[in-house]
Amino acid sequence: MLPRLASASLTALLRPASNSGGLSRTLAVAAAQMAGGTGGDTSAGLLHFCVVGSGPAGFYTADKLLKRFGADARVDVVEALPTPFGLVRSGVAPDHADTKNVINQFTALATDSRLAFLGNVRVGRDIGLPELRAHYNAVVLCYGAESDRRLGVPGEELPGVLSAREFVWWYNGHPEYRDLPIDLSSTRSVAIAGLGNVAVDCARILLKAADDVAATDICSHAVEQLRASAVKEVHLLGRRGPVQAAFTPKELRELLGLKGVKVVMDPGAFQLSPECEAEMKATRMKKRMFELLSKVLAEPRQGERSLHIHFLRTPVAVVEQEGRASGVKVEKTRLEAAAQPGGASRALGTGEYETVPADLVLKSIGFKSVGIPGVAFDERAGVVPNLLGQVYAEGDSSFDPGLYVCGWLKRGPSGIIGTNLVDAEQTVDTMLRTRDSFPAVQSPQPGSAGLKVLLEQRGVQAVSFQGWQRVDAAEVQRGQAQGKPREKITDVQEMLQLAAGAA
Ligand SMILES: Cc1cc2nc3c(=O)[nH]c(=O)nc-3n(C[C@H](O)[C@H](O)[C@H](O)COP(=O)(O)OP(=O)(O)OC[C@H]3O[C@@H](n4cnc5c(N)ncnc54)[C@H](O)[C@@H]3O)c2cc1C
């Protein structure tokens, strides 16, 4: 029998410094029993899991947890917004409706009686991570990336400079970005730094005829702006050449084929060094993209609007006029072949500069995750340090028992929706392998039961999945009246009113 423990030593038992398996688990279970909590042991009862974030990583993790841990598993998905689905709702382009079909799969999962959704609960604001963990045997952090990589050039903070994330969250109705100061009626030229698919999405939305996007789930405030838009030119800026661009052929083909848009590129960028030629020929996708771009270069067409793809140009400053952005000063670059075969070539400055006109500058060089108190965070890499999803303890090389990570927060902001499925499999495999290290639940009421009490005491209205479905129904109804699949509600208070009282 264990001696009575002071709370500090109890906590130490519940959070052993290393992934030491059997002994720590036995002690943790015993300590929790003394404290009236639930042990992390299926024979002693249920296993309570919390998934933080309801994007693809969150839902795929919840799915795998329910499948792999079976009937004894209970999964609560805690989400900062009243709405689920992360970037499937706030990132994926409105004119790519089919990509959002995965929402049907996540919705079916949410009807499983072993899963509870608690929207409008931000971990780190409404509840601290240590408090949350006290209710669960294991917590999986899937809270994505809510910040941006910086360009690190003078003028980056000027009015008229936004990140692509902010712009995308604006047209997709993220509640915190719906009031972004964007005035397309006085914007003639837009520069977008970056040559990835997010940059392509932004360029396409800006260049496409407003009527062609109006019937999608894009927010009506964005449609109004697109209808009044004065945008005539969009400039994509990339440090490296057409072989190294990060966009993918399907997205590129769609952009290059936009009606009424002429494409302008410097033929010089298509004269490949032998190393670039080899790099291009080594991958089918790169070869396909090079062919697509070369074809457009060889067959110029006219259009009212123009898309300029500037390869081999790196932004060095945002140019200011009357207190706001008026252009981007770029340095021409040349490519230095990688030292190792198969390595990435480097863009080196040539000392030659030019200025690209831009009333609006979008930085599309990558999203970035942010840390929350109570978990180790690698600021440089922008990820929670982990091994196959198991989180390292803060300032330590041992693991933090019962804490796991998945999605963009685990591996950085890259990969498509499906990548998170594979990632969730890996994290849940690790959880199965390390289940003996799960700490006991410290709260007298484990899982969502205890969490809801705490949230109610704090005046936080948690939105259930049924609550979200009321919001969803209202959005669809409003959309139908406007001939679109939904009109997103972007006001949190309005969503909370609609969701109030749902089971
Ligand atoms: C603009 C854009 C377009 C894209 N288009 C496509 C596409 O067409 N096809 C495709 O396959 N992939 C696309 N992707 C990639 C895809 O969206 C990502 O791979 C995927 O969303 C990452 O999943 P995640 O769960 O890690 O993060 P997210 O989807 O970002 O989910 C994170 C969730 O955590 C929540 N959260 C954040 N902080 C907290 C907190 N403190 N407490 C509680 N909850 C929190 C957020 O609100 C969010 O709901 C696109 C990405 C972007 C940015």
Tab-separated table of C-alpha atoms in Angstrom, residues 79-499:
chain	number	residue	atom	x	y	z
A	79	GLU	CA	-12.021	23.171	-30.602
A	80	ALA	CA	-11.306	26.895	-30.257
A	81	LEU	CA	-14.018	27.944	-32.729
A	82	PRO	CA	-17.742	27.153	-32.435
A	83	THR	CA	-17.324	25.434	-35.829
A	84	PRO	CA	-15.430	22.194	-36.548
A	85	PHE	CA	-13.158	21.044	-39.423
A	86	GLY	CA	-10.200	23.491	-39.205
A	87	LEU	CA	-8.707	24.415	-42.561
A	88	VAL	CA	-11.211	22.291	-44.466
A	89	ARG	CA	-13.650	25.089	-43.602
A	90	SER	CA	-11.297	28.072	-43.317
A	91	GLY	CA	-8.479	27.147	-45.753
A	92	VAL	CA	-9.604	25.004	-48.690
A	93	ALA	CA	-10.616	27.282	-51.539
A	94	PRO	CA	-14.356	27.954	-51.935
A	95	ASP	CA	-14.241	26.915	-55.609
A	96	HIS	CA	-12.841	23.486	-54.639
A	97	ALA	CA	-16.068	22.141	-53.178
A	98	ASP	CA	-15.247	18.472	-53.793
A	99	THR	CA	-12.201	18.688	-51.526
A	100	LYS	CA	-14.554	19.538	-48.659
A	101	ASN	CA	-16.513	16.277	-49.021
A	102	VAL	CA	-14.309	14.853	-46.281
A	103	ILE	CA	-16.563	16.851	-43.925
A	104	ASN	CA	-19.260	14.185	-44.481
A	105	GLN	CA	-16.885	11.533	-43.172
A	106	PHE	CA	-16.018	13.642	-40.106
A	107	THR	CA	-19.715	14.350	-39.465
A	108	ALA	CA	-20.548	10.638	-39.514
A	109	LEU	CA	-17.764	10.056	-37.011
A	110	ALA	CA	-19.136	12.776	-34.723
A	111	THR	CA	-22.400	10.831	-34.352
A	112	ASP	CA	-20.497	8.009	-32.569
A	113	SER	CA	-21.782	8.059	-28.984
A	114	ARG	CA	-18.194	7.621	-27.742
A	115	LEU	CA	-17.182	10.997	-29.207
A	116	ALA	CA	-18.058	14.433	-27.810
A	117	PHE	CA	-17.333	17.743	-29.559
A	118	LEU	CA	-16.733	20.818	-27.417
A	119	GLY	CA	-16.483	23.868	-29.667
A	120	ASN	CA	-15.741	27.448	-28.578
A	121	VAL	CA	-13.134	26.201	-26.087
A	122	ARG	CA	-9.625	27.507	-26.671
A	123	VAL	CA	-6.924	25.620	-24.810
A	124	GLY	CA	-4.514	28.175	-23.385
A	125	ARG	CA	-7.315	30.766	-22.985
A	126	ASP	CA	-10.477	29.117	-21.649
A	127	ILE	CA	-8.630	26.262	-19.999
A	128	GLY	CA	-4.941	25.684	-19.361
A	129	LEU	CA	-3.322	22.582	-20.803
A	130	PRO	CA	-2.375	21.180	-17.341
A	131	GLU	CA	-6.007	21.647	-16.183
A	132	LEU	CA	-7.266	19.915	-19.299
A	133	ARG	CA	-4.852	17.025	-18.861
A	134	ALA	CA	-6.124	16.385	-15.336
A	135	HIS	CA	-9.395	15.144	-16.917
A	136	TYR	CA	-7.838	12.682	-19.348
A	137	ASN	CA	-5.533	9.700	-19.594
A	138	ALA	CA	-4.017	11.119	-22.761
A	139	VAL	CA	-4.251	14.353	-24.750
A	140	VAL	CA	-3.413	14.654	-28.458
A	141	LEU	CA	-2.562	18.168	-29.601
A	142	CYS	CA	-3.834	18.800	-33.151
A	143	TYR	CA	-4.241	22.559	-33.038
A	144	GLY	CA	-2.584	23.303	-36.382
A	145	ALA	CA	-0.859	26.555	-37.323
A	146	GLU	CA	-2.340	29.957	-36.504
A	147	SER	CA	0.564	32.219	-37.385
A	148	ASP	CA	2.899	32.901	-40.299
A	149	ARG	CA	6.524	32.723	-41.263
A	150	ARG	CA	7.996	36.188	-41.663
A	151	LEU	CA	9.638	37.577	-44.760
A	152	GLY	CA	12.070	39.453	-42.535
A	153	VAL	CA	12.317	42.496	-44.826
A	154	PRO	CA	11.824	46.224	-44.135
A	155	GLY	CA	8.244	47.404	-44.647
A	156	GLU	CA	6.694	44.037	-43.772
A	157	GLU	CA	4.509	45.695	-41.110
A	158	LEU	CA	3.095	48.392	-43.423
A	159	PRO	CA	-0.641	48.709	-44.009
A	160	GLY	CA	-1.408	46.829	-47.204
A	161	VAL	CA	0.788	43.851	-46.252
A	162	LEU	CA	-1.044	40.722	-45.107
A	163	SER	CA	-0.222	37.076	-44.834
A	164	ALA	CA	-1.927	34.720	-47.254
A	165	ARG	CA	-3.383	33.018	-44.153
A	166	GLU	CA	-5.141	36.237	-43.146
A	167	PHE	CA	-6.432	36.798	-46.677
A	168	VAL	CA	-7.692	33.213	-46.987
A	169	TRP	CA	-9.309	33.346	-43.533
A	170	TRP	CA	-10.976	36.609	-44.598
A	171	TYR	CA	-12.649	35.225	-47.750
A	172	ASN	CA	-13.442	31.930	-45.989
A	173	GLY	CA	-15.148	33.620	-43.021
A	174	HIS	CA	-12.858	32.836	-40.084
A	175	PRO	CA	-14.554	34.878	-37.299
A	176	GLU	CA	-11.334	36.608	-36.242
A	177	TYR	CA	-10.499	37.810	-39.779
A	178	ARG	CA	-13.844	38.808	-41.260
A	179	ASP	CA	-13.187	42.504	-40.557
A	180	LEU	CA	-9.743	42.627	-42.157
A	181	PRO	CA	-9.176	46.049	-43.765
A	182	ILE	CA	-9.244	44.952	-47.405
A	183	ASP	CA	-10.407	47.305	-50.138
A	184	LEU	CA	-10.102	45.660	-53.536
A	185	SER	CA	-11.892	48.591	-55.197
A	186	SER	CA	-8.737	50.666	-54.745
A	187	THR	CA	-6.290	47.814	-55.429
A	188	ARG	CA	-4.874	47.586	-58.937
A	189	SER	CA	-1.910	45.332	-58.423
A	190	VAL	CA	-1.294	42.511	-55.922
A	191	ALA	CA	2.084	40.884	-55.220
A	192	ILE	CA	2.152	37.439	-53.630
A	193	ALA	CA	5.462	36.217	-52.219
A	194	GLY	CA	5.664	32.442	-52.599
A	195	LEU	CA	5.053	29.823	-55.271
A	196	GLY	CA	3.006	27.198	-53.415
A	197	ASN	CA	-0.616	26.095	-53.701
A	198	VAL	CA	-1.824	28.659	-51.133
A	199	ALA	CA	-0.328	31.440	-53.307
A	200	VAL	CA	-2.067	29.870	-56.306
A	201	ASP	CA	-5.416	29.831	-54.429
A	202	CYS	CA	-5.067	33.536	-53.564
A	203	ALA	CA	-4.102	34.467	-57.138
A	204	ARG	CA	-7.004	32.481	-58.589
A	205	ILE	CA	-9.592	34.030	-56.272
A	206	LEU	CA	-8.280	37.514	-57.124
A	207	LEU	CA	-8.187	36.932	-60.889
A	208	LYS	CA	-11.301	34.845	-61.428
A	209	ALA	CA	-14.522	36.566	-62.525
A	210	ALA	CA	-16.569	37.359	-59.384
A	211	ASP	CA	-19.617	35.637	-60.924
A	212	ASP	CA	-17.629	32.406	-61.132
A	213	VAL	CA	-16.988	32.331	-57.377
A	214	ALA	CA	-20.241	33.896	-56.155
A	215	ALA	CA	-22.098	30.563	-56.230
A	216	THR	CA	-19.577	28.856	-53.942
A	217	ASP	CA	-19.452	28.957	-50.116
A	218	ILE	CA	-17.198	32.063	-50.227
A	219	CYS	CA	-18.409	34.731	-47.788
A	220	SER	CA	-20.664	37.416	-49.219
A	221	HIS	CA	-18.407	40.171	-47.829
A	222	ALA	CA	-15.637	38.786	-50.081
A	223	VAL	CA	-17.958	38.517	-53.098
A	224	GLU	CA	-18.935	42.184	-52.676
A	225	GLN	CA	-15.257	43.118	-52.703
A	226	LEU	CA	-14.506	40.915	-55.715
A	227	ARG	CA	-17.386	42.464	-57.645
A	228	ALA	CA	-15.996	45.939	-56.959
A	229	SER	CA	-12.399	44.824	-57.520
A	230	ALA	CA	-10.014	47.031	-59.496
A	231	VAL	CA	-7.336	44.306	-59.557
A	232	LYS	CA	-5.738	44.082	-62.987
A	233	GLU	CA	-2.417	42.399	-62.163
A	234	VAL	CA	-1.325	39.662	-59.821
A	235	HIS	CA	2.421	39.061	-59.415
A	236	LEU	CA	3.693	35.767	-57.986
A	237	LEU	CA	7.251	36.023	-56.683
A	238	GLY	CA	9.548	33.016	-56.273
A	239	ARG	CA	13.170	32.894	-55.135
A	240	ARG	CA	13.933	29.948	-57.349
A	241	GLY	CA	13.029	28.786	-60.859
A	242	PRO	CA	10.154	26.979	-62.574
A	243	VAL	CA	11.649	23.574	-61.702
A	244	GLN	CA	11.703	24.306	-57.954
A	245	ALA	CA	8.218	25.877	-57.588
A	246	ALA	CA	6.141	24.176	-54.873
A	247	PHE	CA	2.730	24.278	-56.573
A	248	THR	CA	1.253	21.085	-58.010
A	249	PRO	CA	0.190	20.485	-61.656
A	250	LYS	CA	-3.591	20.406	-61.118
A	251	GLU	CA	-3.617	23.744	-59.269
A	252	LEU	CA	-1.169	25.293	-61.749
A	253	ARG	CA	-3.174	24.163	-64.785
A	254	GLU	CA	-6.320	25.717	-63.321
A	255	LEU	CA	-4.523	29.020	-62.685
A	256	LEU	CA	-2.875	29.170	-66.109
A	257	GLY	CA	-6.209	28.446	-67.789
A	258	LEU	CA	-8.246	31.245	-66.169
A	259	LYS	CA	-10.572	32.985	-68.618
A	260	GLY	CA	-9.538	36.529	-69.608
A	261	VAL	CA	-6.141	36.298	-67.885
A	262	LYS	CA	-2.872	36.632	-69.786
A	263	VAL	CA	0.194	35.024	-68.286
A	264	VAL	CA	3.528	36.855	-68.319
A	265	MET	CA	6.854	35.165	-67.545
A	266	ASP	CA	10.511	35.889	-68.295
A	267	PRO	CA	11.755	33.352	-70.882
A	268	GLY	CA	15.218	33.669	-69.296
A	269	ALA	CA	14.010	31.674	-66.285
A	270	PHE	CA	13.361	28.707	-68.570
A	271	GLN	CA	16.991	28.345	-69.679
A	272	LEU	CA	17.949	25.513	-67.380
A	273	SER	CA	21.412	24.653	-66.125
A	274	PRO	CA	22.367	20.966	-66.554
A	275	GLU	CA	21.620	20.434	-62.814
A	276	CYS	CA	18.124	21.969	-63.132
A	277	GLU	CA	17.490	19.954	-66.263
A	278	ALA	CA	18.391	16.771	-64.369
A	279	GLU	CA	16.211	17.831	-61.387
A	280	MET	CA	13.269	18.479	-63.696
A	281	LYS	CA	13.622	15.155	-65.512
A	282	ALA	CA	14.015	13.177	-62.283
A	283	THR	CA	10.371	13.706	-61.173
A	284	ARG	CA	7.314	13.237	-63.344
A	285	MET	CA	5.452	15.986	-61.504
A	286	LYS	CA	8.215	18.549	-62.028
A	287	LYS	CA	8.501	17.564	-65.688
A	288	ARG	CA	4.735	17.991	-66.090
A	289	MET	CA	4.790	21.421	-64.496
A	290	PHE	CA	7.726	22.583	-66.583
A	291	GLU	CA	5.883	21.471	-69.716
A	292	LEU	CA	2.722	23.308	-68.644
A	293	LEU	CA	4.604	26.537	-67.990
A	294	SER	CA	6.665	26.230	-71.201
A	295	LYS	CA	3.506	25.715	-73.250
A	296	VAL	CA	1.944	28.890	-71.846
A	297	LEU	CA	5.185	30.781	-72.504
A	298	ALA	CA	5.222	29.582	-76.111
A	299	GLU	CA	1.551	30.418	-76.762
A	300	PRO	CA	0.901	33.868	-75.273
A	301	ARG	CA	-2.714	35.055	-75.170
A	302	GLN	CA	-4.441	38.318	-74.423
A	303	GLY	CA	-6.586	39.094	-71.408
A	304	GLU	CA	-8.017	41.995	-69.425
A	305	ARG	CA	-6.208	40.866	-66.337
A	306	SER	CA	-2.651	39.569	-66.105
A	307	LEU	CA	-0.801	37.023	-64.029
A	308	HIS	CA	2.941	37.647	-63.790
A	309	ILE	CA	5.032	34.756	-62.531
A	310	HIS	CA	8.416	36.130	-61.499
A	311	PHE	CA	10.875	33.288	-61.060
A	312	LEU	CA	14.332	33.937	-59.613
A	313	ARG	CA	13.252	36.999	-57.629
A	314	THR	CA	13.522	37.398	-53.858
A	315	PRO	CA	11.727	40.182	-51.939
A	316	VAL	CA	14.158	42.491	-50.133
A	317	ALA	CA	11.785	45.292	-49.024
A	318	VAL	CA	8.194	46.438	-49.179
A	319	VAL	CA	8.153	49.851	-50.830
A	320	GLU	CA	6.171	52.554	-49.019
A	321	GLN	CA	4.134	55.387	-50.434
A	322	GLU	CA	1.975	57.656	-48.276
A	323	GLY	CA	2.275	55.329	-45.307
A	324	ARG	CA	1.251	52.110	-47.018
A	325	ALA	CA	2.624	49.433	-49.327
A	326	SER	CA	3.007	50.425	-52.952
A	327	GLY	CA	5.311	47.698	-54.232
A	328	VAL	CA	7.877	45.038	-53.501
A	329	LYS	CA	11.560	45.589	-54.188
A	330	VAL	CA	13.033	42.288	-55.388
A	331	GLU	CA	16.562	41.138	-55.992
A	332	LYS	CA	17.228	38.933	-58.996
A	333	THR	CA	18.702	35.596	-58.020
A	334	ARG	CA	20.683	32.835	-59.649
A	335	LEU	CA	20.647	29.196	-58.666
A	336	GLU	CA	23.579	27.421	-57.116
A	337	ALA	CA	23.421	23.667	-57.562
A	338	ALA	CA	23.140	21.546	-54.433
A	339	ALA	CA	26.412	20.212	-53.036
A	340	GLN	CA	24.922	16.710	-52.788
A	341	PRO	CA	23.085	15.019	-55.664
A	342	GLY	CA	19.332	15.223	-54.987
A	343	GLY	CA	19.787	18.163	-52.539
A	344	ALA	CA	17.993	21.504	-52.882
A	345	SER	CA	19.585	24.197	-55.044
A	346	ARG	CA	20.129	27.592	-53.392
A	347	ALA	CA	19.031	31.013	-54.653
A	348	LEU	CA	21.855	33.552	-54.459
A	349	GLY	CA	21.405	37.314	-54.851
A	350	THR	CA	22.899	38.909	-57.979
A	351	GLY	CA	22.912	42.527	-56.760
A	352	GLU	CA	20.387	43.497	-59.459
A	353	TYR	CA	17.089	44.918	-58.229
A	354	GLU	CA	13.682	45.844	-59.607
A	355	THR	CA	10.342	46.894	-58.127
A	356	VAL	CA	7.058	45.104	-58.646
A	357	PRO	CA	4.042	47.408	-58.177
A	358	ALA	CA	1.620	46.291	-55.451
A	359	ASP	CA	-1.148	48.045	-53.510
A	360	LEU	CA	-1.678	44.772	-51.660
A	361	VAL	CA	1.164	42.429	-50.678
A	362	LEU	CA	0.394	38.868	-49.553
A	363	LYS	CA	3.092	36.822	-47.837
A	364	SER	CA	2.579	33.193	-48.767
A	365	ILE	CA	5.766	31.643	-47.477
A	366	GLY	CA	4.240	29.294	-44.917
A	367	PHE	CA	1.944	29.054	-41.934
A	368	LYS	CA	3.558	28.678	-38.511
A	369	SER	CA	2.334	26.962	-35.357
A	370	VAL	CA	2.528	28.681	-31.980
A	371	GLY	CA	3.299	27.193	-28.578
A	372	ILE	CA	0.891	27.147	-25.627
A	373	PRO	CA	1.944	27.102	-21.963
A	374	GLY	CA	2.432	23.616	-20.581
A	375	VAL	CA	4.022	21.919	-23.590
A	376	ALA	CA	7.496	21.991	-25.085
A	377	PHE	CA	7.716	23.966	-28.339
A	378	ASP	CA	10.480	24.245	-30.927
A	379	GLU	CA	10.263	27.923	-31.955
A	380	ARG	CA	12.660	27.548	-34.873
A	381	ALA	CA	10.929	24.581	-36.472
A	382	GLY	CA	7.473	25.739	-35.314
A	383	VAL	CA	6.483	22.272	-34.056
A	384	VAL	CA	5.910	20.460	-30.769
A	385	PRO	CA	9.033	18.267	-30.443
A	386	ASN	CA	8.049	14.618	-30.628
A	387	LEU	CA	9.086	11.156	-31.635
A	388	LEU	CA	6.463	9.499	-33.843
A	389	GLY	CA	3.840	11.665	-32.136
A	390	GLN	CA	4.938	11.211	-28.513
A	391	VAL	CA	5.768	14.633	-27.057
A	392	TYR	CA	9.080	15.324	-25.345
A	393	ALA	CA	8.968	16.885	-21.877
A	394	GLU	CA	9.882	20.591	-21.663
A	395	GLY	CA	13.666	21.058	-21.565
A	396	ASP	CA	14.134	17.317	-21.288
A	397	SER	CA	14.930	14.385	-23.539
A	398	SER	CA	12.370	12.141	-21.830
A	399	PHE	CA	8.722	11.955	-22.870
A	400	ASP	CA	5.817	13.809	-21.293
A	401	PRO	CA	3.525	10.882	-20.352
A	402	GLY	CA	0.063	11.013	-21.878
A	403	LEU	CA	0.847	13.872	-24.272
A	404	TYR	CA	0.869	13.349	-28.046
A	405	VAL	CA	0.732	15.467	-31.195
A	406	CYS	CA	-0.514	15.133	-34.770
A	407	GLY	CA	-0.977	17.174	-37.963
A	408	TRP	CA	0.657	20.479	-38.867
A	409	LEU	CA	1.641	21.021	-35.241
A	410	LYS	CA	3.627	17.777	-35.356
A	411	ARG	CA	5.351	17.956	-38.723
A	412	GLY	CA	5.070	21.595	-39.845
A	413	PRO	CA	2.595	23.248	-42.230
A	414	SER	CA	2.789	20.989	-45.249
A	415	GLY	CA	0.854	18.149	-46.759
A	416	ILE	CA	-2.681	17.700	-47.950
A	417	ILE	CA	-5.729	16.575	-45.970
A	418	GLY	CA	-4.931	12.898	-46.556
A	419	THR	CA	-1.394	13.315	-45.186
A	420	ASN	CA	-2.981	13.823	-41.771
A	421	LEU	CA	-4.663	10.424	-41.984
A	422	VAL	CA	-1.303	8.692	-42.281
A	423	ASP	CA	0.047	10.967	-39.554
A	424	ALA	CA	-2.856	10.080	-37.202
A	425	GLU	CA	-2.177	6.394	-37.768
A	426	GLN	CA	1.401	6.933	-36.683
A	427	THR	CA	0.482	8.895	-33.543
A	428	VAL	CA	-2.207	6.405	-32.484
A	429	ASP	CA	0.179	3.476	-33.125
A	430	THR	CA	2.614	5.195	-30.769
A	431	MET	CA	-0.173	5.662	-28.202
A	432	LEU	CA	-1.005	1.966	-28.321
A	433	ARG	CA	2.643	1.072	-27.886
A	434	THR	CA	3.070	3.458	-24.918
A	435	ARG	CA	-0.353	3.039	-23.283
A	436	ASP	CA	1.249	1.741	-20.099
A	437	SER	CA	2.665	5.209	-19.523
A	438	PHE	CA	-0.725	6.994	-19.607
A	439	PRO	CA	-1.180	8.834	-16.303
A	440	ALA	CA	-4.365	8.333	-14.296
A	441	VAL	CA	-7.169	10.873	-14.537
A	442	GLN	CA	-6.806	13.279	-11.628
A	443	SER	CA	-10.209	14.927	-11.824
A	444	PRO	CA	-13.044	13.265	-9.846
A	445	GLN	CA	-15.137	13.568	-13.007
A	446	PRO	CA	-13.122	12.352	-15.991
A	447	GLY	CA	-13.493	13.538	-19.586
A	448	SER	CA	-16.117	15.963	-20.843
A	449	ALA	CA	-18.281	15.606	-17.696
A	450	GLY	CA	-15.620	17.264	-15.530
A	451	LEU	CA	-14.528	19.627	-18.263
A	452	LYS	CA	-18.059	20.958	-18.788
A	453	VAL	CA	-18.413	21.739	-15.070
A	454	LEU	CA	-15.182	23.723	-15.151
A	455	LEU	CA	-16.176	25.569	-18.326
A	456	GLU	CA	-19.611	26.426	-16.922
A	457	GLN	CA	-17.981	27.835	-13.791
A	458	ARG	CA	-15.912	30.064	-16.091
A	459	GLY	CA	-18.886	31.167	-18.159
A	460	VAL	CA	-17.592	29.458	-21.312
A	461	GLN	CA	-20.393	28.163	-23.542
A	462	ALA	CA	-19.131	24.896	-25.034
A	463	VAL	CA	-20.777	24.161	-28.388
A	464	SER	CA	-21.782	20.512	-28.895
A	465	PHE	CA	-21.851	18.857	-32.318
A	466	GLN	CA	-25.650	19.217	-32.288
A	467	GLY	CA	-25.090	22.901	-31.545
A	468	TRP	CA	-22.804	23.172	-34.568
A	469	GLN	CA	-25.420	21.359	-36.675
A	470	ARG	CA	-27.898	24.152	-35.838
A	471	VAL	CA	-25.362	26.695	-37.089
A	472	ASP	CA	-24.756	24.516	-40.138
A	473	ALA	CA	-28.496	24.334	-40.912
A	474	ALA	CA	-28.813	28.128	-40.618
A	475	GLU	CA	-25.835	28.618	-42.936
A	476	VAL	CA	-27.262	26.255	-45.551
A	477	GLN	CA	-30.659	27.977	-45.363
A	478	ARG	CA	-29.114	31.434	-45.828
A	479	GLY	CA	-26.994	30.116	-48.687
A	480	GLN	CA	-29.961	28.631	-50.516
A	481	ALA	CA	-31.653	32.023	-50.499
A	482	GLN	CA	-28.600	33.363	-52.361
A	483	GLY	CA	-28.101	30.418	-54.731
A	484	LYS	CA	-25.006	29.080	-52.958
A	485	PRO	CA	-24.342	25.996	-50.836
A	486	ARG	CA	-24.069	28.014	-47.620
A	487	GLU	CA	-23.551	31.541	-46.347
A	488	LYS	CA	-21.088	31.206	-43.494
A	489	ILE	CA	-21.943	32.856	-40.225
A	490	THR	CA	-18.862	34.720	-39.075
A	491	ASP	CA	-20.058	36.245	-35.817
A	492	VAL	CA	-19.253	34.075	-32.777
A	493	GLN	CA	-22.078	35.525	-30.652
A	494	GLU	CA	-24.598	34.741	-33.373
A	495	MET	CA	-23.276	31.171	-33.615
A	496	LEU	CA	-23.475	30.775	-29.835
A	497	GLN	CA	-27.092	31.971	-29.825
A	498	LEU	CA	-27.999	29.478	-32.551
A	499	ALA	CA	-26.202	26.646	-30.754
